[in-house]
Short mmCIF file of C-alpha atoms in Angstrom, two decimals:
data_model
loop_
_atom_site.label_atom_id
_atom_site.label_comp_id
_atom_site.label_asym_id
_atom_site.label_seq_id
_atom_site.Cartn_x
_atom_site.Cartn_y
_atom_site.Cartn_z
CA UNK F 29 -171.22 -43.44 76.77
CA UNK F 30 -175.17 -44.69 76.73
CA UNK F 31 -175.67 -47.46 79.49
CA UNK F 32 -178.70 -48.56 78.79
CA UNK F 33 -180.56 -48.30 75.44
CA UNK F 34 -183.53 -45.60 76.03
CA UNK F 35 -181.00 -43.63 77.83
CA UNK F 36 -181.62 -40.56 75.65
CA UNK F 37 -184.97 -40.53 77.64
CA UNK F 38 -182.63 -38.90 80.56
CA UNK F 39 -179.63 -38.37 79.46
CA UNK F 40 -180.11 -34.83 80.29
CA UNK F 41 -180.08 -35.50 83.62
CA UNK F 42 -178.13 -38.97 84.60
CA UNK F 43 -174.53 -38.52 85.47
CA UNK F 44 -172.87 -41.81 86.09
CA UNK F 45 -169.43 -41.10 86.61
CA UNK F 46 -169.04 -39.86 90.49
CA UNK F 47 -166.00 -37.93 89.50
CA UNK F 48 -167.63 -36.17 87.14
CA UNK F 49 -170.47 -35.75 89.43
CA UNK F 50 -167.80 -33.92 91.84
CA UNK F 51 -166.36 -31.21 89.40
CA UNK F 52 -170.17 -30.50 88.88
CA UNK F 53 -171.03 -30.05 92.65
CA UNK F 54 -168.00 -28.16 92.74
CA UNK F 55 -168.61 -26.09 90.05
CA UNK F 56 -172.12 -25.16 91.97
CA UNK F 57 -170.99 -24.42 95.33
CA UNK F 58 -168.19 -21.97 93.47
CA UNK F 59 -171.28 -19.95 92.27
CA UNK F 60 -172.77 -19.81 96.09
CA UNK F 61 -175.23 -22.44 94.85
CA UNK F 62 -176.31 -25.06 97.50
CA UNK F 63 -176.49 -28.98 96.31
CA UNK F 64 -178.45 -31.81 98.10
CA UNK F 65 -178.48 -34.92 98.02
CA UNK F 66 -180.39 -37.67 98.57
CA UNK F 67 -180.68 -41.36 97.64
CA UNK F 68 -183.20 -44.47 97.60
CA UNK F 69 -184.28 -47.21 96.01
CA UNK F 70 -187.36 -45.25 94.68
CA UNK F 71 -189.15 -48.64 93.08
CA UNK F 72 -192.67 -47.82 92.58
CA UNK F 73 -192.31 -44.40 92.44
CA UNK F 74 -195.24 -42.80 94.38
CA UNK F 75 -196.32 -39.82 95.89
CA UNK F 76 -194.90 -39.98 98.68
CA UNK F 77 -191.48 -40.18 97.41
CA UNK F 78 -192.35 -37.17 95.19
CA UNK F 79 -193.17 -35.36 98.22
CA UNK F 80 -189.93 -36.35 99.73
CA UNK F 81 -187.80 -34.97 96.77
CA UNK F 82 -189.64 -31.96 96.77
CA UNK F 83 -188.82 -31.39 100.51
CA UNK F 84 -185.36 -32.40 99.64
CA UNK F 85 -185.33 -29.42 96.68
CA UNK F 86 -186.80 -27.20 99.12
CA UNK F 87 -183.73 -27.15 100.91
CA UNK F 88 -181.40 -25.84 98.35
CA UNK F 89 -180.90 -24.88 94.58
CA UNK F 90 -179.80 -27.93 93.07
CA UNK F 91 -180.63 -31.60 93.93
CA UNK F 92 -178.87 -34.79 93.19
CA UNK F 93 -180.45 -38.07 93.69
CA UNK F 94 -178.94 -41.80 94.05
CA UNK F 95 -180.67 -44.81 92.74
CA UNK F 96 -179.70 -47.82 94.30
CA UNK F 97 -178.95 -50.41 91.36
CA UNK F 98 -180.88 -53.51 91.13
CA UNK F 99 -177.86 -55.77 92.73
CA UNK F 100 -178.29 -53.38 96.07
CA UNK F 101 -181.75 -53.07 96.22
CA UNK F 102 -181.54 -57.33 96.52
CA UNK F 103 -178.81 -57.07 98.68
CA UNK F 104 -180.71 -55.20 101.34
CA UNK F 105 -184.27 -55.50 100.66
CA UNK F 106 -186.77 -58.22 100.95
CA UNK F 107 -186.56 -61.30 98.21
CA UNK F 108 -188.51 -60.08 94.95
CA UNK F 109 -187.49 -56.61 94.74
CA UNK F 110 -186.43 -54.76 93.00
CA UNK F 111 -189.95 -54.93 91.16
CA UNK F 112 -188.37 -51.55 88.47
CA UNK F 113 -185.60 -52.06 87.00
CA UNK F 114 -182.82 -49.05 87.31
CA UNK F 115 -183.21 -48.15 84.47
CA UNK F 116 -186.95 -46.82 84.43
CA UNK F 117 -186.75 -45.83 87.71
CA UNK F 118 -183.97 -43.39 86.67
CA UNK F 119 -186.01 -42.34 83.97
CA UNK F 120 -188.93 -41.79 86.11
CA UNK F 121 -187.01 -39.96 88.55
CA UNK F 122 -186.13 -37.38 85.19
CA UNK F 123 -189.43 -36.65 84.94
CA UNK F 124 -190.07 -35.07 88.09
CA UNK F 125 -189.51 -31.03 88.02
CA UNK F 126 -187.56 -30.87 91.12
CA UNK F 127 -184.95 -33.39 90.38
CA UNK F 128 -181.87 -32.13 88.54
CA UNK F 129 -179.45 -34.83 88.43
CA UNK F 130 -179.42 -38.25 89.17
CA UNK F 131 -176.66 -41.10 89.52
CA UNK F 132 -176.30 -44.61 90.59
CA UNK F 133 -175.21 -46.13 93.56
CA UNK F 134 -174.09 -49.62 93.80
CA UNK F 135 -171.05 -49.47 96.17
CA UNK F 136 -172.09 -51.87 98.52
CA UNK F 137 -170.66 -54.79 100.01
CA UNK F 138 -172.11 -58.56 100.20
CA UNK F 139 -174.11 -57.42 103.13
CA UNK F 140 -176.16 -54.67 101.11
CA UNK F 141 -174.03 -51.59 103.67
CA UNK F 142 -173.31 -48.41 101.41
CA UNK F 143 -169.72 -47.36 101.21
CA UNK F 144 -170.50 -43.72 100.94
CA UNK F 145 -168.77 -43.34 97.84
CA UNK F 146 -170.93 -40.53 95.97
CA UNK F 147 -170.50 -38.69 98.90
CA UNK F 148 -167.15 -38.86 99.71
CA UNK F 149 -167.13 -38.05 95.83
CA UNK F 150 -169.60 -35.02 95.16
CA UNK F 151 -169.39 -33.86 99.08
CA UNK F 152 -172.57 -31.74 99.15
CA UNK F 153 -174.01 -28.97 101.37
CA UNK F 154 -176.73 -30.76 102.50
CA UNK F 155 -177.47 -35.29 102.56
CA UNK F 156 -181.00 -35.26 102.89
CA UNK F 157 -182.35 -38.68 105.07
CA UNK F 158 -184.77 -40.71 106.23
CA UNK F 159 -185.13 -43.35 108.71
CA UNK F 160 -181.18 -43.95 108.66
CA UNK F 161 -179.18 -45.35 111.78
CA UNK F 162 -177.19 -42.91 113.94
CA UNK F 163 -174.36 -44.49 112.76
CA UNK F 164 -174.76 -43.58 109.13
CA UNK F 165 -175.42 -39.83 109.92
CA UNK F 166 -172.31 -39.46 111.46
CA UNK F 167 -170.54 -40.73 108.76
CA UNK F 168 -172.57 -39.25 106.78
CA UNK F 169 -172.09 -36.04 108.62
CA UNK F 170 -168.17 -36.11 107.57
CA UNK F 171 -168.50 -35.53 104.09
CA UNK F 172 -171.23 -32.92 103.83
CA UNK F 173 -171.87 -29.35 105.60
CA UNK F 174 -175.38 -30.79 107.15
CA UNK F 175 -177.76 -33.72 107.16
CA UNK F 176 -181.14 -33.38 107.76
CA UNK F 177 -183.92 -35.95 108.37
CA UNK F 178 -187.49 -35.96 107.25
CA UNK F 179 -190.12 -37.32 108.74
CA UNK F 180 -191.19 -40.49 107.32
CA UNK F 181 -194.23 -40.34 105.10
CA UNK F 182 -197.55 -41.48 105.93
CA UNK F 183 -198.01 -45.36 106.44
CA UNK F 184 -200.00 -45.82 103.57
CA UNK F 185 -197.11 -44.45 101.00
CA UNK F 186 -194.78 -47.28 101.84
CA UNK F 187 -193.69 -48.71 99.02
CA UNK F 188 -193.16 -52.41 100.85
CA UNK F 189 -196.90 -52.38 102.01
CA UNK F 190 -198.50 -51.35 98.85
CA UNK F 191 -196.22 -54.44 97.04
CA UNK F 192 -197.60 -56.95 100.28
CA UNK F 193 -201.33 -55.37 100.02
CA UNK F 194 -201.29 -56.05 96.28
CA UNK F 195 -199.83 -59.83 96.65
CA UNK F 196 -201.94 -60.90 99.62
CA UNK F 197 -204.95 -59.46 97.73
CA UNK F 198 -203.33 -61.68 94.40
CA UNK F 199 -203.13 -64.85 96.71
CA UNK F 200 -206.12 -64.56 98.50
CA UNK F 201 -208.17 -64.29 94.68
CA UNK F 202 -206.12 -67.03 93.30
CA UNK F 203 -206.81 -69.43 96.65
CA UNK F 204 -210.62 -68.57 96.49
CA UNK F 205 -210.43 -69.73 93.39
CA UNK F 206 -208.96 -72.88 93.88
CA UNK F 207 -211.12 -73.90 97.13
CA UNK F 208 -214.40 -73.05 94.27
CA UNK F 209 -212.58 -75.66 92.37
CA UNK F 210 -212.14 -77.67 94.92
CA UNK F 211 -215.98 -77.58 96.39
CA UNK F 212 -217.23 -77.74 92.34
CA UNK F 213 -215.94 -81.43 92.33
#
């Protein structure tokens, strides 16, 4: 069943139904395969979150990212965002080489906290992370073999300062403007 209309654009890879998604991961670790995981928001997909995946693929022989959906991304981020819709970030996300399969993840609660439900779902060898609380990696740590954190990428590749480098730079053109206005009269 197509969710969203240029879903043949990924189809190949998108695989929305977590149980589903188990058998799969299943069906790979009964061949001695080993899945990761990771998830994120990935809006504005840059090179530093390419890097990330790639890291994340270097671990094992299949990986499986989570997108967020747009209703968690505004539960937990700041107002505005997401600023790419699910939809094309999935799709962008089934461009890259090193991705294999990607899902959804929108079981959160009114607070924006993750439930863990692809996990508990899929339970793969290895949950890939970044910059999560201790908290979260033990829990995390119950439903898959290892978790392993990566070093956060250079400042310059977060995703939140190039969106606040890019407004203030907006606001600042669009306020010079106005005080030239302003001093023209």
């Amino acid at each position: 069943m197509e969710i969203y209309p240029n879903q043949q654009r990924f189809s190949k890879k998108f695989v929305s139904d977590y149980g589903k998604l188990g058998k799969l991961v299943e069906g790979l670790k009964s061949v001695d395969l080993v899945v990761v995981m990771t998830i994120g928001s990935w809006d504005g997909l840059h090179v530093g979150h390419t890097r990330y995946l790639e890291e994340a693929k270097a671990r094992g022989d299949c990986l499986i990212v989570g997108v967020d959906t747009d209703r968690a991304i505004e539960l937990y981020k700041e107002p505005g965002r997401p600023l790419v819709a699910e939809e094309f970030r999935i799709e962008m996300l089934a461009n890259l080489e090193c991705v294999d399969y990607i899902t959804l993840v929108g079981d959160v609660d009114d607070q924006g906290n993750w439930q863990y439900g692809l996990v508990k779902a899929t339970r793969p060898n290895i949950f890939i992370v970044q910059g999560y609380p201790p908290e979260q990696v033990a829990q995390l740590q119950t439903y898959c073999d290892q978790v392993i954190e990566l070093p956060r990428q250079e400042l310059a590749f977060s995703t939140t300062r190039m969106f606040r480098k890019a407004g203030q730079a907006y606001l600042a053109k669009i306020l010079r403007a106005a005080q030239e206005e302003d001093s023209g009269d």
